[in-house]
GROMACS .gro file of C-alpha atoms in nm:
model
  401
    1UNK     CA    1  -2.789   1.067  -0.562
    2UNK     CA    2  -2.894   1.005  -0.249
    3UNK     CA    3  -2.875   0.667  -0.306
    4UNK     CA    4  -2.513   0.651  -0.405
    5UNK     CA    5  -2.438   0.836  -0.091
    6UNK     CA    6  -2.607   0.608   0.083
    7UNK     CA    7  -2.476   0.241  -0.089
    8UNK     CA    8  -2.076   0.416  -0.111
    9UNK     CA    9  -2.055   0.442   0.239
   10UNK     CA   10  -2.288   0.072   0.276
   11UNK     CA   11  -2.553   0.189   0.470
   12UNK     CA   12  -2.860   0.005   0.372
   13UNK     CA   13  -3.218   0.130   0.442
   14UNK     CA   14  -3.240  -0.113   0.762
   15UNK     CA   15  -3.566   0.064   0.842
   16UNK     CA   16  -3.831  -0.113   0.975
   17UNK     CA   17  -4.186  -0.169   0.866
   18UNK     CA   18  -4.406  -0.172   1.164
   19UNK     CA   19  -4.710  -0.370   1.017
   20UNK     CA   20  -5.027  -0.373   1.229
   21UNK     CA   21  -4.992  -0.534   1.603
   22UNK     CA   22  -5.364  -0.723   1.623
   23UNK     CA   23  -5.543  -0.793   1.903
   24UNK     CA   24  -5.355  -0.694   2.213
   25UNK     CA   25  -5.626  -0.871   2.429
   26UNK     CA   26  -5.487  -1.202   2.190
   27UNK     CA   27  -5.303  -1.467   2.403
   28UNK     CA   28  -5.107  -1.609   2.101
   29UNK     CA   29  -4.942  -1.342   1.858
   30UNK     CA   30  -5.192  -1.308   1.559
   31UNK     CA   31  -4.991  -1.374   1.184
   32UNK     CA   32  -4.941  -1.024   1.127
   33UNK     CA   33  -4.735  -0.968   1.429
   34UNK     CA   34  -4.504  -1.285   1.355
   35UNK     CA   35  -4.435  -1.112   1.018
   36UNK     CA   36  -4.388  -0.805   1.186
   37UNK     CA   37  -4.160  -0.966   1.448
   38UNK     CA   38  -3.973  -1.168   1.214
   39UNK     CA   39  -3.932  -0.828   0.974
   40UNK     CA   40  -3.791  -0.685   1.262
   41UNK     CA   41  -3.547  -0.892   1.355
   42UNK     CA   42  -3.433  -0.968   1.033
   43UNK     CA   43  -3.335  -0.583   1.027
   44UNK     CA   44  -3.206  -0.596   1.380
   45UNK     CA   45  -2.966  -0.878   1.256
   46UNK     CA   46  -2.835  -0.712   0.922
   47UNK     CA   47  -2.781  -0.377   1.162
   48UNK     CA   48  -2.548  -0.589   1.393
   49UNK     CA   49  -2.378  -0.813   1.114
   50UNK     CA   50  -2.559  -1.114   1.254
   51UNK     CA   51  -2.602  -1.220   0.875
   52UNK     CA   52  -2.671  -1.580   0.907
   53UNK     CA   53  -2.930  -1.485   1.211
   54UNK     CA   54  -3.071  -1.230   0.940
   55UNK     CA   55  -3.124  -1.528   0.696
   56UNK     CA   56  -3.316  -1.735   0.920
   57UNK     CA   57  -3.537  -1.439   1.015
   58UNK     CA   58  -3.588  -1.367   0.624
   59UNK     CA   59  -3.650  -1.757   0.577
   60UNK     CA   60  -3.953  -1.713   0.845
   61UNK     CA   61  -4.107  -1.415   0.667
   62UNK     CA   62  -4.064  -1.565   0.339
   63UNK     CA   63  -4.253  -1.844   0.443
   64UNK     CA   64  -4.541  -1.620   0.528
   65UNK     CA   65  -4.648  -1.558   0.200
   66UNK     CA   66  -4.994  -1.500   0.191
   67UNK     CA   67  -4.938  -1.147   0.454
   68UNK     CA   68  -4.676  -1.011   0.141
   69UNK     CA   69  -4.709  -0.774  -0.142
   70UNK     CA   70  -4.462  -0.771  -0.400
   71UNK     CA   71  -4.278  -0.436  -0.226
   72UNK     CA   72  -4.221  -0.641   0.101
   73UNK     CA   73  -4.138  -0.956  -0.082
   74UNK     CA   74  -3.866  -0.737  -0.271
   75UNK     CA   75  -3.753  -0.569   0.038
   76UNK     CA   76  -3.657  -0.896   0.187
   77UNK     CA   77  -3.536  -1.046  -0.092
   78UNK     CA   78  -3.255  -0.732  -0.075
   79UNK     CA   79  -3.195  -0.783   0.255
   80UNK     CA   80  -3.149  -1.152   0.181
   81UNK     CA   81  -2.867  -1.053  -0.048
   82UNK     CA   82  -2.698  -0.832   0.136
   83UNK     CA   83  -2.633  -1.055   0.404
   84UNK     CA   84  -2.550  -1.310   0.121
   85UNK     CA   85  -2.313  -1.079  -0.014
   86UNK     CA   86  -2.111  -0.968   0.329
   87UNK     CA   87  -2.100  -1.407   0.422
   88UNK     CA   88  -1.914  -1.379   0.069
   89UNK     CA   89  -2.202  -1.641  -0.069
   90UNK     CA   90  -2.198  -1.443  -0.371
   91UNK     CA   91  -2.414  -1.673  -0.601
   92UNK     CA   92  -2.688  -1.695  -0.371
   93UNK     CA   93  -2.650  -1.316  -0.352
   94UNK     CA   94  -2.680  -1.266  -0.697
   95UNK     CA   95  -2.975  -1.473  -0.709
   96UNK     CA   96  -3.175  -1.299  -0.429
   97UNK     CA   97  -3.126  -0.994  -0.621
   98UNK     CA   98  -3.225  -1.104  -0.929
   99UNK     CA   99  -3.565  -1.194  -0.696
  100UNK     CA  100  -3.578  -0.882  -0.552
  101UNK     CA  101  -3.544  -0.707  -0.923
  102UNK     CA  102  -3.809  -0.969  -1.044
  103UNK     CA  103  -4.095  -0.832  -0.780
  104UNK     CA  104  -3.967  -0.461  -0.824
  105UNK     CA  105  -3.804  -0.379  -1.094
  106UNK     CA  106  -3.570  -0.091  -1.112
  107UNK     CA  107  -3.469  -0.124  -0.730
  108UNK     CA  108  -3.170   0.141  -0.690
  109UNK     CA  109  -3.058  -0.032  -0.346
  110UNK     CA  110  -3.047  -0.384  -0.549
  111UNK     CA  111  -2.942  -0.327  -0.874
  112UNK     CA  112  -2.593  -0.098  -0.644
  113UNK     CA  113  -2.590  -0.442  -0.429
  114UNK     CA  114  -2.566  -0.671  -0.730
  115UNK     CA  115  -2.267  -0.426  -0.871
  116UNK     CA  116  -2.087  -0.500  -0.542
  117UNK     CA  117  -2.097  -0.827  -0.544
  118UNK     CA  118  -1.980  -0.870  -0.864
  119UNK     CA  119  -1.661  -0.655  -0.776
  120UNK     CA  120  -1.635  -0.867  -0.494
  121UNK     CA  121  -1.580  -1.157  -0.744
  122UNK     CA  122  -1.375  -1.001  -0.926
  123UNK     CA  123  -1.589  -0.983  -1.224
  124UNK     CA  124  -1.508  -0.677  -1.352
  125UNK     CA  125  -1.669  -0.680  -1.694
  126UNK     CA  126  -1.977  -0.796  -1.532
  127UNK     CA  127  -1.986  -0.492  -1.229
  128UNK     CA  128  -1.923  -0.261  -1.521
  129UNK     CA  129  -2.233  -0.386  -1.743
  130UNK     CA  130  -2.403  -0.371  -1.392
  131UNK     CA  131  -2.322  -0.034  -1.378
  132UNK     CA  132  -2.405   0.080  -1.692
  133UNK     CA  133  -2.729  -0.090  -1.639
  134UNK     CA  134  -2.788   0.170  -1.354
  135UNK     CA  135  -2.734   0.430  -1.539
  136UNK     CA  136  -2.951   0.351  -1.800
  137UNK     CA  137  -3.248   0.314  -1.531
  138UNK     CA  138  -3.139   0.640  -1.339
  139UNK     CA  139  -2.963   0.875  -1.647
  140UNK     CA  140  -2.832   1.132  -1.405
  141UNK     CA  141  -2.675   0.972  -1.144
  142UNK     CA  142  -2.333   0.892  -1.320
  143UNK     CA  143  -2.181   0.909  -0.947
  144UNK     CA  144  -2.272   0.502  -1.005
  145UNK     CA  145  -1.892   0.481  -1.174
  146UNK     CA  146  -1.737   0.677  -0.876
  147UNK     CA  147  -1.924   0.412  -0.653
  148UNK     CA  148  -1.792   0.154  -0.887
  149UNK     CA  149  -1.465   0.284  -0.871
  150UNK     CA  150  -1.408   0.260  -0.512
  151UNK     CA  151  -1.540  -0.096  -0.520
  152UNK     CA  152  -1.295  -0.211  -0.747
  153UNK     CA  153  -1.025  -0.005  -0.587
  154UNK     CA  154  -1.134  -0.188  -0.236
  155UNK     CA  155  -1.106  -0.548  -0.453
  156UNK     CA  156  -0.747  -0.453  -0.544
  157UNK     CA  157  -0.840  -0.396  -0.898
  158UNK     CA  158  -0.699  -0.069  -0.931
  159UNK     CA  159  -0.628  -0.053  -1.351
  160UNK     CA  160  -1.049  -0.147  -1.353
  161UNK     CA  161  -1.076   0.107  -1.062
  162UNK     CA  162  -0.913   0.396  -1.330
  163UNK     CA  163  -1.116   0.290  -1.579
  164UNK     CA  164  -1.453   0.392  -1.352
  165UNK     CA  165  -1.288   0.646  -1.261
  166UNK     CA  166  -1.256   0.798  -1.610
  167UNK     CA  167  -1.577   0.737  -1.697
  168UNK     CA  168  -1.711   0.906  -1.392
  169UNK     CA  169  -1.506   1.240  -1.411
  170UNK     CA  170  -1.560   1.197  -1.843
  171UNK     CA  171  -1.915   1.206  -1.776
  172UNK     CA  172  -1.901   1.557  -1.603
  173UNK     CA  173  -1.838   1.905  -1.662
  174UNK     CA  174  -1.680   1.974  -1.358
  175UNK     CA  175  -1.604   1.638  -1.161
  176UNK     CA  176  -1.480   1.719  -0.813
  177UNK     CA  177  -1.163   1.698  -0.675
  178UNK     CA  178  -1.241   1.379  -0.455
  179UNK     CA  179  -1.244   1.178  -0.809
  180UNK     CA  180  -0.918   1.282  -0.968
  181UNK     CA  181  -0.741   1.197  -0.584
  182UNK     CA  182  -0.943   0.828  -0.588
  183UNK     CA  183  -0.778   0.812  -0.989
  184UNK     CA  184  -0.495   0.956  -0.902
  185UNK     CA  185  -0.446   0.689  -0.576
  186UNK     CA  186  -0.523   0.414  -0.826
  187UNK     CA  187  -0.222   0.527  -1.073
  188UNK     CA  188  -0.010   0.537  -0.820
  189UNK     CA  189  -0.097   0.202  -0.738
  190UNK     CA  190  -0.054   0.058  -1.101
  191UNK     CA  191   0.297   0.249  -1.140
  192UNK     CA  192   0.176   0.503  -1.348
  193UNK     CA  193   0.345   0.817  -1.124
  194UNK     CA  194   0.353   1.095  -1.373
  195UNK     CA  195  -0.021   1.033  -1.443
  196UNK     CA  196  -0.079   1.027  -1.050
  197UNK     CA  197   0.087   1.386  -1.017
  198UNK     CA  198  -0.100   1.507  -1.283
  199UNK     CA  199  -0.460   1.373  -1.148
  200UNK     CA  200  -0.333   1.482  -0.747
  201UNK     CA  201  -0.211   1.830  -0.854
  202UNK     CA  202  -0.574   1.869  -0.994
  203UNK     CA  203  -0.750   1.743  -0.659
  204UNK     CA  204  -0.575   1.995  -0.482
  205UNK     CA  205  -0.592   2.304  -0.694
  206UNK     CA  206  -0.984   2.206  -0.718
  207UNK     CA  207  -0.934   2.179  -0.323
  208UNK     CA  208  -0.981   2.539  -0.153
  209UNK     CA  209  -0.896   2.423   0.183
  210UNK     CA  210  -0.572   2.211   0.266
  211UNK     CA  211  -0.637   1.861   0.233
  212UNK     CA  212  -0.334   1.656   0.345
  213UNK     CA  213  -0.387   1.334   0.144
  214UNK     CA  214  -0.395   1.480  -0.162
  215UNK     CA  215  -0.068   1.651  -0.087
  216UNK     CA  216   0.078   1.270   0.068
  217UNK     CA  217  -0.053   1.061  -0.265
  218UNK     CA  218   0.144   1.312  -0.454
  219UNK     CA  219   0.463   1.304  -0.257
  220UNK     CA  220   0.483   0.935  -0.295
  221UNK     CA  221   0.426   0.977  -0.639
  222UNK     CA  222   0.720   1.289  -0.666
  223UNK     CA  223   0.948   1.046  -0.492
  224UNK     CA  224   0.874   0.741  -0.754
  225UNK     CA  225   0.991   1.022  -1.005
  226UNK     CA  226   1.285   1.118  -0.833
  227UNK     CA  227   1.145   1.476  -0.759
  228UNK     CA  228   1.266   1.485  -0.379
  229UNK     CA  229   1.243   1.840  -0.295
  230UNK     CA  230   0.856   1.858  -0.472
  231UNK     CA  231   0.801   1.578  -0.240
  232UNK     CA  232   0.904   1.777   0.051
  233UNK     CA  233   0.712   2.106  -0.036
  234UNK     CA  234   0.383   1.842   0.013
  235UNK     CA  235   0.520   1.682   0.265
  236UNK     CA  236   0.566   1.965   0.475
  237UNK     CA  237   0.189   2.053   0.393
  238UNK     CA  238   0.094   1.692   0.564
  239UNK     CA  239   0.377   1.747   0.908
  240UNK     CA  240   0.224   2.123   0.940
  241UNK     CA  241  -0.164   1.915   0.952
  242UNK     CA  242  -0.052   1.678   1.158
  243UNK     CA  243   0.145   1.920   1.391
  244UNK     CA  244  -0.168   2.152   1.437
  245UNK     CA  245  -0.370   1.842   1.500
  246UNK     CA  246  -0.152   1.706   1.802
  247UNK     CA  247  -0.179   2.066   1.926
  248UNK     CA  248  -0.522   2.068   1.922
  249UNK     CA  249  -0.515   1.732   2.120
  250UNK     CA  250  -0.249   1.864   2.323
  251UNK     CA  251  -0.505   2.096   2.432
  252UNK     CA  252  -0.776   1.928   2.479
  253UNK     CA  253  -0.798   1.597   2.619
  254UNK     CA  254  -1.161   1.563   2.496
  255UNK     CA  255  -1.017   1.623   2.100
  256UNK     CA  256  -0.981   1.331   1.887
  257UNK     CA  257  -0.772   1.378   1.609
  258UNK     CA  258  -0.908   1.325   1.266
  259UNK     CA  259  -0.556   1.220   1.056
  260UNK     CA  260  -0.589   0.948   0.735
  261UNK     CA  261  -0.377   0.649   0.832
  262UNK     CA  262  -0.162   0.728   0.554
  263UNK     CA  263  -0.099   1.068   0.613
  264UNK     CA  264   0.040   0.958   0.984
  265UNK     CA  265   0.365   0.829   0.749
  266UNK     CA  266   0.451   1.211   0.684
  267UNK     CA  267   0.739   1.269   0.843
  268UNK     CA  268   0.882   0.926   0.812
  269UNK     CA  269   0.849   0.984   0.441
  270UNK     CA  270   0.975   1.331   0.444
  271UNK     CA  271   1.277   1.167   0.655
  272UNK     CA  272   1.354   0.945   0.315
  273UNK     CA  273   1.339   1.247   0.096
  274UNK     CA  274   1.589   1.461   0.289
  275UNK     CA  275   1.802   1.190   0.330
  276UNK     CA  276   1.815   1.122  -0.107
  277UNK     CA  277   1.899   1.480  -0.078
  278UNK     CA  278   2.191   1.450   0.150
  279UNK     CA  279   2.005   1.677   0.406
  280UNK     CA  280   2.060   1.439   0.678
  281UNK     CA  281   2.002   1.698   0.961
  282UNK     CA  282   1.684   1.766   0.860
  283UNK     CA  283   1.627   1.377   0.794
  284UNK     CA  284   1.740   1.260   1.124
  285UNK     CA  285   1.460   1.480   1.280
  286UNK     CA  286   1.211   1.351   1.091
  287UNK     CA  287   1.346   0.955   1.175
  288UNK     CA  288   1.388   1.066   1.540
  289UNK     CA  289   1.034   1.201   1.572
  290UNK     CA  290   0.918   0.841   1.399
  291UNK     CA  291   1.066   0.664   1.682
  292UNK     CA  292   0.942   0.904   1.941
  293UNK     CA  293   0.605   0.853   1.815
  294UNK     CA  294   0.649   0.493   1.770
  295UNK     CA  295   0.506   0.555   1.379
  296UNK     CA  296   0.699   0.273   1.125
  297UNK     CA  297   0.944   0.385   1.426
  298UNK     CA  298   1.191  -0.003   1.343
  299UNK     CA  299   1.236   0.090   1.022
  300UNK     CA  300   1.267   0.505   1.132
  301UNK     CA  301   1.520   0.375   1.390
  302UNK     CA  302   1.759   0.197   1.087
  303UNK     CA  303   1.785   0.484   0.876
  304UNK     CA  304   1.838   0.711   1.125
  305UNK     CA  305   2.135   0.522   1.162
  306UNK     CA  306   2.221   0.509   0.794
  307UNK     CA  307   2.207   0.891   0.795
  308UNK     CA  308   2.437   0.923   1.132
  309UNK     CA  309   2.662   0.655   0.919
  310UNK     CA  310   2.663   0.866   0.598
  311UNK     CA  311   2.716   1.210   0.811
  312UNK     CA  312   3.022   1.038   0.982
  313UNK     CA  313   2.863   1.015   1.353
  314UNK     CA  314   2.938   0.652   1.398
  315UNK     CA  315   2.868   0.613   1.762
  316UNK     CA  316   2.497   0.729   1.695
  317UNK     CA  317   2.473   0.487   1.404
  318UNK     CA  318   2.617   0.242   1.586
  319UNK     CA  319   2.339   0.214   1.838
  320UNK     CA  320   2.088   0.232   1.647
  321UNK     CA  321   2.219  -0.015   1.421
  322UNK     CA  322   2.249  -0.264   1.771
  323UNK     CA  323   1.893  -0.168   1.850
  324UNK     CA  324   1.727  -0.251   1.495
  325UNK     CA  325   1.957  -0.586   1.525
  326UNK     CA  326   1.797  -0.669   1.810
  327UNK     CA  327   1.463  -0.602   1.708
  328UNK     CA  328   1.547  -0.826   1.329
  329UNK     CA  329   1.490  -0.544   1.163
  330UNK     CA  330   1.694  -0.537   0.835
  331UNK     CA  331   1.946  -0.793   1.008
  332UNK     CA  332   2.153  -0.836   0.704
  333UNK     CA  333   2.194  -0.461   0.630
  334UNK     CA  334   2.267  -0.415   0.972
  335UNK     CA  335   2.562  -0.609   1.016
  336UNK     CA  336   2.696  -0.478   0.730
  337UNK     CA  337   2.654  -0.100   0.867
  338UNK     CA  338   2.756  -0.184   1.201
  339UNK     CA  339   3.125  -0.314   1.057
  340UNK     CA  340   3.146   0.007   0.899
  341UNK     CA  341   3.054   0.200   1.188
  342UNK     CA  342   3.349   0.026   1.384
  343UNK     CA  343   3.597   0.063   1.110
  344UNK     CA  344   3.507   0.406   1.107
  345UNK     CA  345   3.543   0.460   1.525
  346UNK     CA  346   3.877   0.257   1.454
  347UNK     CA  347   3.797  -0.047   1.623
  348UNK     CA  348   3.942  -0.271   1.321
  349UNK     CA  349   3.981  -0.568   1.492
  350UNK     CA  350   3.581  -0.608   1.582
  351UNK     CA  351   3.557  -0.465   1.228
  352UNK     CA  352   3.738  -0.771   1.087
  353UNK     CA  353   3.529  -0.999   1.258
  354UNK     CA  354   3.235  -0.809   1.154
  355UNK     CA  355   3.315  -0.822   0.772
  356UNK     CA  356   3.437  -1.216   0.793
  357UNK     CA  357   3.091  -1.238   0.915
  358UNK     CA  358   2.908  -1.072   0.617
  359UNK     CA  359   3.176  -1.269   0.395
  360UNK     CA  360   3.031  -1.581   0.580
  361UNK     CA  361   2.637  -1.499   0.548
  362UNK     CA  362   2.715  -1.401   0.178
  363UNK     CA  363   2.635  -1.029   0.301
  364UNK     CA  364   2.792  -0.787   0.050
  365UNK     CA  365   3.059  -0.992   0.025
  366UNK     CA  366   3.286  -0.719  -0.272
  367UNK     CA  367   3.200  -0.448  -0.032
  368UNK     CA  368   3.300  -0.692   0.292
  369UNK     CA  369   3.652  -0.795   0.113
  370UNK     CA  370   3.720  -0.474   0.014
  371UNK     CA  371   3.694  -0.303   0.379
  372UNK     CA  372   3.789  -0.606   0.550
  373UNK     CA  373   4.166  -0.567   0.388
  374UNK     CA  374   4.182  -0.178   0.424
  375UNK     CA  375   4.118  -0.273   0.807
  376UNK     CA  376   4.384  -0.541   0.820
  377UNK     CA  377   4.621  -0.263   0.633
  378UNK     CA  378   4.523  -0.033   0.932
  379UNK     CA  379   4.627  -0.325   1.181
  380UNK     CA  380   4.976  -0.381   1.005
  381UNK     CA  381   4.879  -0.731   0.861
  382UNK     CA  382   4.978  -0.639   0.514
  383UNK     CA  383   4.976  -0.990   0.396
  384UNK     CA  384   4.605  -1.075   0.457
  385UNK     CA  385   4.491  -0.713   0.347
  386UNK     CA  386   4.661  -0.728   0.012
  387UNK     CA  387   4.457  -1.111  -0.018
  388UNK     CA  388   4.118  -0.923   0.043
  389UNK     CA  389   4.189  -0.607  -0.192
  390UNK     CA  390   4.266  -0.866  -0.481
  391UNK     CA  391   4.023  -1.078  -0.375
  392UNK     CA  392   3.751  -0.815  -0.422
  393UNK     CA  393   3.887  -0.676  -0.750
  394UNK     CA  394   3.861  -1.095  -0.853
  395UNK     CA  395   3.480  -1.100  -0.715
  396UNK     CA  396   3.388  -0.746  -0.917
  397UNK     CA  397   3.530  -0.856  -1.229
  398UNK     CA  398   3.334  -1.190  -1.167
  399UNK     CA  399   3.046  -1.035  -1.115
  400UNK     CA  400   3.088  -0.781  -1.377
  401UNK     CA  401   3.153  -1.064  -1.635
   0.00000   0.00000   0.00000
């Protein structure tokens, strides 16, 4: 287990072995203390991600064969493929390995290594037989799929990364909650939402303390389903961490904050909900908090707007239409909005020219034709606002046809 713990996190047991120093009367260093020099700084080198340094150094005690026994031989050898396997020379990784495994068969640290580097080829079949081969050579640790899991989930493989994950939580009585979020992250990923509430709803009932992620996945997944309010309830879990967390940093410049990257998208996410809900109160304080906090605040900023636009307050949406314009965020969209928010402050005429402009840029163009003639109705030019009205009953049949 330890070992697991170790690889999932890839730490590798960069310890060095201090062989004897000689003669310290000696002017020359004697062989021993090359290989111990060389040892070291072979370690020295994987411990900085100096890999190709590391290789040389591995080369030089390699080629000081007569001072090695078959554990140090195999100890380099692993070292020799892990910084193989991080330069992404995954062949010659393999190989080492297979070296290593050759003078010490069994090796936890390689056989793990040799797993990796297959899911960093994208050989899934292959990491899998690696993994079973683990298990076979170390029955109880079955945490080897929950390692395997995350490796594939880290390679983008995320219907392989379910599959390890089933097997790891299969092979348990009790697996822990930490495994059905990592599945339940993965079906999400692969579009499979009801199966991601399902597997989330179990982290956090197996979760006796509030853990915001869990709560987050599952929102996103809620929302995928059309369950807005559910999505809420967990959101609200995730704004409540995050609020006690900026508190604590409030109060104490020394505090550093310990919030998932994800889970930082709370409130902008909560924001979307409220507004599918029609709660746009409660969404524009979400959006407006975004932007204060500069978190996705662009994309905060434009549907703020579209929740000022849809809640009638069209001198709001207006400017923050102007701002995400001038930022090209969601350019098209945004001229669109901002013709509406100036038909609906009564400005036709700089609506008209608005709408000829979407009409122009092929921007909504049914939608464009259709307002564009109520606004030339409002401005007494019957003539051309009867044109766009049947114009955009022409383009919807069209398009309906």
């Amino acid at each position: 287990m330890k070992t697991l713990k170790r690889f999932a996190v890839c730490l590798l047991a960069l310890l060095c072995c201090l062989l004897p120093f000689g003669n310290a009367r000696a002017q020359s260093l004697a062989e021993e203390q090359q290989l111990n020099a060389c040892y070291t700084l072979m370690t020295l080198s994987l411990s900085e991600g100096s890999f190709e340094a590391a290789l040389e150094y591995a080369g030089q005690c390699l080629e000081m064969d007569a001072l090695l026994d078959d554990t140090l031989r195999a100890d380099i050898y692993l070292k020799q493929g892990y910084a193989l396997l991080y330069l992404q020379r995954f062949e010659e990784a393999l190989a080492a390995l297979d070296t290593c495994l050759t003078f010490l068969p069994g090796a936890a640290d390689a056989m793990l290594l040799k797993m990796q580097t297959y899911a960093a080829m994208g050989d899934v079949q292959a990491a899998r037989d690696q993994a079973d081969a683990y298990l076979e050579t170390y029955p109880e640790q079955t945490e080897v799929y929950s390692v395997l899991g995350e490796l594939l989930a880290v390679a983008g493989d995320y219907s392989g990364a379910v599959e390890a994950y089933t097997s790891y939580i299969t092979s348990m009585e009790e697996a822990p909650a930490s495994a059905y979020e990592m599945r339940g992250q993965c079906l999400l990923q692969t579009g499979h939402y009801a199966e991601a509430v399902a597997d989330l709803t179990q982290a956090v009932e197996l979760n006796a303390t509030t853990q915001p992620r869990a709560h987050y996945l599952r929102a996103i997944a809620r929302m995928q389903l059309g369950d807005n309010q559910a999505a809420i309830e967990d959101l609200d879990v995730c704004v409540a961490y995050l609020e006690e967390e900026e508190a604590h940093a409030a109060a104490d410049a020394q505090y550093v904050p310990e919030i998932d990257a994800d889970v930082l998208y709370s409130r902008y996410y909560r924001g979307i909900a409220h507004m599918q809900l029609g709660a746009y109160e409660a969404a524009i304080a979400d959006f407006t908090a975004c932007v204060e906090d500069d978190v996705n605040a662009e994309t905060a900023c434009f549907w703020r707007g579209a929740c000022y636009l849809d809640a009638g307050d069209y001198a709001l949406a207006l400017k923050d239409f102007t701002l995400c314009r001038e930022a090209g965020v969601e350019e098209e969209s945004c001229l669109y909005y901002t013709a509406l928010c100036h038909m609906g402050l009564e400005d036709y005429e700089t609506a008209v020219a608005e709408f000829t402009e979407c009409l122009e840029q092929g921007v909504m163009p049914e939608q464009a034709l259709y307002n564009r003639g109520m606004c030339y109705i409002q401005l007494g030019d019957t003539e051309k606002g009867q044109a766009d009205l049947e114009a955009s009953l022409t383009q919807g049949i069209a398009q309906a046809g």
